[in-house]
PDB file of C-alpha atoms in Angstrom:
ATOM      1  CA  UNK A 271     -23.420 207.533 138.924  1.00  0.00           C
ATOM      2  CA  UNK A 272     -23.917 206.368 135.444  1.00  0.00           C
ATOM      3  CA  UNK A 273     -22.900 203.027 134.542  1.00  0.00           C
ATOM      4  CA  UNK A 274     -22.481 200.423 131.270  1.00  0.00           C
ATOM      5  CA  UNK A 275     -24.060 197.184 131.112  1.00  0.00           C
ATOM      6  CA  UNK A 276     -23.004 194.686 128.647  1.00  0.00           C
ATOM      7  CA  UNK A 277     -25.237 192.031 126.951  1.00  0.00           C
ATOM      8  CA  UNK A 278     -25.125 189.859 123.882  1.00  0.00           C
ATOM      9  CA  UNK A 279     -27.155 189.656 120.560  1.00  0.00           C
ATOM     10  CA  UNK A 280     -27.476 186.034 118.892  1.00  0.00           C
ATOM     11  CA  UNK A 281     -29.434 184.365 116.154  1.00  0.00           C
ATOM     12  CA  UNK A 282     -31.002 180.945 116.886  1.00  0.00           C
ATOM     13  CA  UNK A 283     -26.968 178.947 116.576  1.00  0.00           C
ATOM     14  CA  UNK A 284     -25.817 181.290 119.115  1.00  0.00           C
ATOM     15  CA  UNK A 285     -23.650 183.335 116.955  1.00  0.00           C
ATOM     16  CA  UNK A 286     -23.448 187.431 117.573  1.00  0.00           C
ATOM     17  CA  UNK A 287     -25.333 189.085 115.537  1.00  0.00           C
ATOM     18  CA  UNK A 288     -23.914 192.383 114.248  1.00  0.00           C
ATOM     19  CA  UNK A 289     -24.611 195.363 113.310  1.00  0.00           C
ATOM     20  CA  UNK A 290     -28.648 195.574 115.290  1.00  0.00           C
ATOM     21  CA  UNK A 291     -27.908 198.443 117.882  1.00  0.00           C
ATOM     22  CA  UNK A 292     -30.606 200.955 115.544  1.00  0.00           C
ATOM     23  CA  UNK A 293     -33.316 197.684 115.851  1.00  0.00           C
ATOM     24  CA  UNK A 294     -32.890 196.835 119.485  1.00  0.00           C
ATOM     25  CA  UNK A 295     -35.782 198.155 121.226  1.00  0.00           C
ATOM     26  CA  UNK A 296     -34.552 198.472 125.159  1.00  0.00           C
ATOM     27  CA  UNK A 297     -36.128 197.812 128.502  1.00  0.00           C
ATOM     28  CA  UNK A 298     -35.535 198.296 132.003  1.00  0.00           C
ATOM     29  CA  UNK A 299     -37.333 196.819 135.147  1.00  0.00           C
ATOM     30  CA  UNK A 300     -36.410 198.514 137.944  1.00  0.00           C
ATOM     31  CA  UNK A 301     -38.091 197.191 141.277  1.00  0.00           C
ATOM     32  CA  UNK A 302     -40.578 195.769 139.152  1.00  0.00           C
ATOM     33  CA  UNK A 303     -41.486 198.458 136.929  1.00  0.00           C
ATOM     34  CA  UNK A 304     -40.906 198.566 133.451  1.00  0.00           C
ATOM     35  CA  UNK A 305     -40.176 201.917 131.366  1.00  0.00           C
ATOM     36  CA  UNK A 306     -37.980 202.474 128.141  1.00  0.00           C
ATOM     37  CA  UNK A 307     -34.521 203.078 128.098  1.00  0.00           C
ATOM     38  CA  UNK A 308     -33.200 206.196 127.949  1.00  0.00           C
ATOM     39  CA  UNK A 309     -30.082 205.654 125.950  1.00  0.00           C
ATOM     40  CA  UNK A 310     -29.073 203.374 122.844  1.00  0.00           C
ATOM     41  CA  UNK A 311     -26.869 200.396 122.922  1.00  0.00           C
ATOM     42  CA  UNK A 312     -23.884 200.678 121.196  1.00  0.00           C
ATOM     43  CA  UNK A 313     -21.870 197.599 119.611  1.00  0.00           C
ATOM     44  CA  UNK A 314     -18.861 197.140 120.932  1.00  0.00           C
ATOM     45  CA  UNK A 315     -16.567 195.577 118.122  1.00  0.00           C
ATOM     46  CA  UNK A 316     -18.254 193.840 115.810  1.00  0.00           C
ATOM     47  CA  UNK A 317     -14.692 191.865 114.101  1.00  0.00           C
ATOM     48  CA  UNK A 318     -13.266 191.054 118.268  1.00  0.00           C
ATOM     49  CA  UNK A 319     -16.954 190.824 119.675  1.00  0.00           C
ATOM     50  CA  UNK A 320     -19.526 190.040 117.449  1.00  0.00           C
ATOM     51  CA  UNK A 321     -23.028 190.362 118.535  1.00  0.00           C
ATOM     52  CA  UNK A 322     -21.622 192.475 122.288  1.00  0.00           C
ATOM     53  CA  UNK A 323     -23.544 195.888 122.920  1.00  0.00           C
ATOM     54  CA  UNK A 324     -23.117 198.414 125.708  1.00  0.00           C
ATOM     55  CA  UNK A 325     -25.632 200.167 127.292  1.00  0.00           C
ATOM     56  CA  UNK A 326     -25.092 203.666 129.230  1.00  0.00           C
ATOM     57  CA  UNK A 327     -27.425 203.530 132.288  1.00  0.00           C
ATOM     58  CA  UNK A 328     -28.109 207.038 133.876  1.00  0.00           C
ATOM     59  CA  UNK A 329     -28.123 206.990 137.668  1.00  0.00           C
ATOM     60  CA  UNK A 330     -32.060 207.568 137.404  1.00  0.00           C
ATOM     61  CA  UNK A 331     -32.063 204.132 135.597  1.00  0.00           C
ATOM     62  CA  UNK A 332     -29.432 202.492 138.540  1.00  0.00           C
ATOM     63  CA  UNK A 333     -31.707 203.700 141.545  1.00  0.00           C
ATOM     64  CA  UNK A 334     -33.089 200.566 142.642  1.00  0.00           C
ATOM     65  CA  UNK A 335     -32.384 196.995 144.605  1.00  0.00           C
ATOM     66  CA  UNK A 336     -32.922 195.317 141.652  1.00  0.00           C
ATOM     67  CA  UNK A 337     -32.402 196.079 137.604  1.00  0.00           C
ATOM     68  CA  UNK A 338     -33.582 193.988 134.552  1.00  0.00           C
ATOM     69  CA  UNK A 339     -32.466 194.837 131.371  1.00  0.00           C
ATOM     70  CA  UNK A 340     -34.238 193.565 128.386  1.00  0.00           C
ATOM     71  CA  UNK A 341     -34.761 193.856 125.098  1.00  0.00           C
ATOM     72  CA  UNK A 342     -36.304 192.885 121.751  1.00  0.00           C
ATOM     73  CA  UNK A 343     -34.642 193.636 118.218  1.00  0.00           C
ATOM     74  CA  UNK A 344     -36.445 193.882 114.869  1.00  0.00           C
ATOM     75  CA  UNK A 345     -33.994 191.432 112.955  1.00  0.00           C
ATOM     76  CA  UNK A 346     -35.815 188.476 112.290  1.00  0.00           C
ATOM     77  CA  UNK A 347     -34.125 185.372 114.489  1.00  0.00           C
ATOM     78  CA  UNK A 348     -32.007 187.913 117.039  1.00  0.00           C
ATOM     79  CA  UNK A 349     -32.262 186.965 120.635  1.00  0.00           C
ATOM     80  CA  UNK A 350     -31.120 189.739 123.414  1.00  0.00           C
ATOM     81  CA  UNK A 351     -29.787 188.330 126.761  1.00  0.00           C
ATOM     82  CA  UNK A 352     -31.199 189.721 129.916  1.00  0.00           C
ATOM     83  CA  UNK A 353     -28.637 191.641 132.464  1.00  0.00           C
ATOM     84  CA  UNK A 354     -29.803 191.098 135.913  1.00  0.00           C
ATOM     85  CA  UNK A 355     -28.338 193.685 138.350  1.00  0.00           C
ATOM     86  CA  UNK A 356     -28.738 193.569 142.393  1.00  0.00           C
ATOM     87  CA  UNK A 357     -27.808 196.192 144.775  1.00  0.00           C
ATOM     88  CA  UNK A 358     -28.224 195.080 147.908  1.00  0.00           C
ATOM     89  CA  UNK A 359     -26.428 196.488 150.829  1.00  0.00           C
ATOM     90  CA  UNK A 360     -24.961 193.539 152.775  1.00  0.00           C
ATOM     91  CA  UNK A 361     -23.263 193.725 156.264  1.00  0.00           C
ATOM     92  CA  UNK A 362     -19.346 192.321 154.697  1.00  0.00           C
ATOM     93  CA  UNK A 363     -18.146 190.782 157.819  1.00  0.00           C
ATOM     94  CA  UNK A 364     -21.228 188.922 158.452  1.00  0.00           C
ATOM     95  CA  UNK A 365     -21.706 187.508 154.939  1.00  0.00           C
ATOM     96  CA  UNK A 366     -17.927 186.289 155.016  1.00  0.00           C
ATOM     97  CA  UNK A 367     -18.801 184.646 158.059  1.00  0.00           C
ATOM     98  CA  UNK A 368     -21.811 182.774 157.031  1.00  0.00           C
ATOM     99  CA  UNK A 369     -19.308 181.989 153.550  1.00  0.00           C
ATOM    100  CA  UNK A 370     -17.122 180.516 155.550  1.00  0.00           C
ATOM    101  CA  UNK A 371     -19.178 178.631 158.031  1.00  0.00           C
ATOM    102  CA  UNK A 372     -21.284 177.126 155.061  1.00  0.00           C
ATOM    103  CA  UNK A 373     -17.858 175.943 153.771  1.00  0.00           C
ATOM    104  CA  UNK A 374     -16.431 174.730 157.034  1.00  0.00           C
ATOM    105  CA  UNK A 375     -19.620 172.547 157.619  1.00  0.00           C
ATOM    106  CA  UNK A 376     -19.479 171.317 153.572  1.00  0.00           C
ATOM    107  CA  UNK A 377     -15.723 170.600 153.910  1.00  0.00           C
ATOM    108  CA  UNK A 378     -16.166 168.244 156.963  1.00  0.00           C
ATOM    109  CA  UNK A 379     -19.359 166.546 155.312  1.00  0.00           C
ATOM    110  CA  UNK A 380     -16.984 165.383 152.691  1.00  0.00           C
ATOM    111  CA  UNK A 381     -14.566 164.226 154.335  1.00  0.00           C
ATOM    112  CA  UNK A 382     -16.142 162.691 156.939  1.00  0.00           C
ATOM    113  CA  UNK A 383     -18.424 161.025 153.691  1.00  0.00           C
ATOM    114  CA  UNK A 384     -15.263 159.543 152.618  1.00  0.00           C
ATOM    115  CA  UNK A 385     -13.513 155.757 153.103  1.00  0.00           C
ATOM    116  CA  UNK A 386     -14.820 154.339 156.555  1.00  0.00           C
ATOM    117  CA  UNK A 387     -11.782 152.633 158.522  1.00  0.00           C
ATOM    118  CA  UNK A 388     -13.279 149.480 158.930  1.00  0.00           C
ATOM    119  CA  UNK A 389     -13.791 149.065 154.634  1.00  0.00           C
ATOM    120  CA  UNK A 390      -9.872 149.691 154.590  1.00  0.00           C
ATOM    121  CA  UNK A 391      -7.966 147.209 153.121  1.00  0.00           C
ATOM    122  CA  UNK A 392      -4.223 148.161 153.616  1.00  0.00           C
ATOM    123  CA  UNK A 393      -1.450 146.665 150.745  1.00  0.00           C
ATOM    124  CA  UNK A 394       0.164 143.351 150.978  1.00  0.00           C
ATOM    125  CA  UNK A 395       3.605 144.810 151.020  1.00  0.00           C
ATOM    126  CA  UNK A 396       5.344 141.353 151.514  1.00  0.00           C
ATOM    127  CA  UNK A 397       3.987 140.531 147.978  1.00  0.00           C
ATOM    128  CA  UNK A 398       4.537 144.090 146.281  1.00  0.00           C
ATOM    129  CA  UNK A 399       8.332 143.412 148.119  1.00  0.00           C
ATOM    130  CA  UNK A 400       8.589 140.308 146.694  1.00  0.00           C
ATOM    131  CA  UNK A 401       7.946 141.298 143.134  1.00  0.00           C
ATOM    132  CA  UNK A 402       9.884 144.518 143.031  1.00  0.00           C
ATOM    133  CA  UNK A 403      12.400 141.962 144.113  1.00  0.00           C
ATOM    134  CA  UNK A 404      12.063 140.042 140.608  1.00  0.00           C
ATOM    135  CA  UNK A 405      11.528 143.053 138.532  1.00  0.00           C
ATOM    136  CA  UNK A 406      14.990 144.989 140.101  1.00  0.00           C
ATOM    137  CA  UNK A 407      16.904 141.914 138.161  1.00  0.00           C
ATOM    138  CA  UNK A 408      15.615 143.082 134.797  1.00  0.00           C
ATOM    139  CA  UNK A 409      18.136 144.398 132.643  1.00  0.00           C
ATOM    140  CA  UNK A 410      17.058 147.050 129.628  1.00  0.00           C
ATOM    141  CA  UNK A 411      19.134 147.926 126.338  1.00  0.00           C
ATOM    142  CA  UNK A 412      19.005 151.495 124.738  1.00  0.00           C
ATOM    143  CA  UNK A 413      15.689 151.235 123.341  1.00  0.00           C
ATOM    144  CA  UNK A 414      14.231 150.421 126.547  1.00  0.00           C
ATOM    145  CA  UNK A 415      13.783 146.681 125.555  1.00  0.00           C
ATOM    146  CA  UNK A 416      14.210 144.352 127.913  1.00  0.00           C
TER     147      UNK A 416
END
């Protein structure tokens, strides 16, 4: 099944560049070999999404465990991001296991990293008392003054 992949076009200050899909020159490593794309990007919106570009990948392009696309562009300064894609079949109930085991075992590292008991010092709650005492007696006008 053919698929779009989106990727950016910027000058040097990071700003889209528009306008460039006739001067980008495309590339695709697929499982480590590189060959020429067979379609051209298209911008997207160049007033919403300046410097965005699709790319149509044919299923030809897709059929692999792992996809680079690359490119170059003939305007002086433009800079194409890379699009990594990885198709890896993974076993779902395993990999949610091994998710949630990695968290279990960070989530009690933290905690257990936290306060130690013994460096505890609990509140003097006679002395807090004893000034919430004093400060109940404080009348305040309108303005909050006291």
């Amino acid at each position: 099944m053919s698929r779009y992949v989106y990727f950016q076009v910027t000058d040097s200050s990071g700003a889209g560049v528009t306008g460039d899909s006739a001067n980008l020159t495309m590339r695709i490593v697929k499982d480590g070999v590189s060959s020429a794309a067979t379609n051209t990007p298209a911008e997207i919106d160049s007033t919403n999404l300046p410097g965005w570009y699709s790319l149509l990948l044919t299923d030809s392009e897709l059929n692999g465990n792992s996809i680079l696309i690359t490119g170059t562009s003939s305007t002086s300064g433009a800079i194409v991001d890379a699009v990594t894609i990885l198709d890896q079949q993974v076993d779902a109930t395993s990999s949610v296991l091994d998710v949630l085991s990695t968290l279990k075992t960070n989530v009690d590292a933290t905690i257990s990293s936290r306060l130690a008991a013994s460096s505890y010092t609990a509140p003097d709650n006679s002395s807090i008392s004893a000034i919430k005492t004093q400060t109940d007696k404080l009348t305040f006008n309108a303005s909050n003054q006291v």
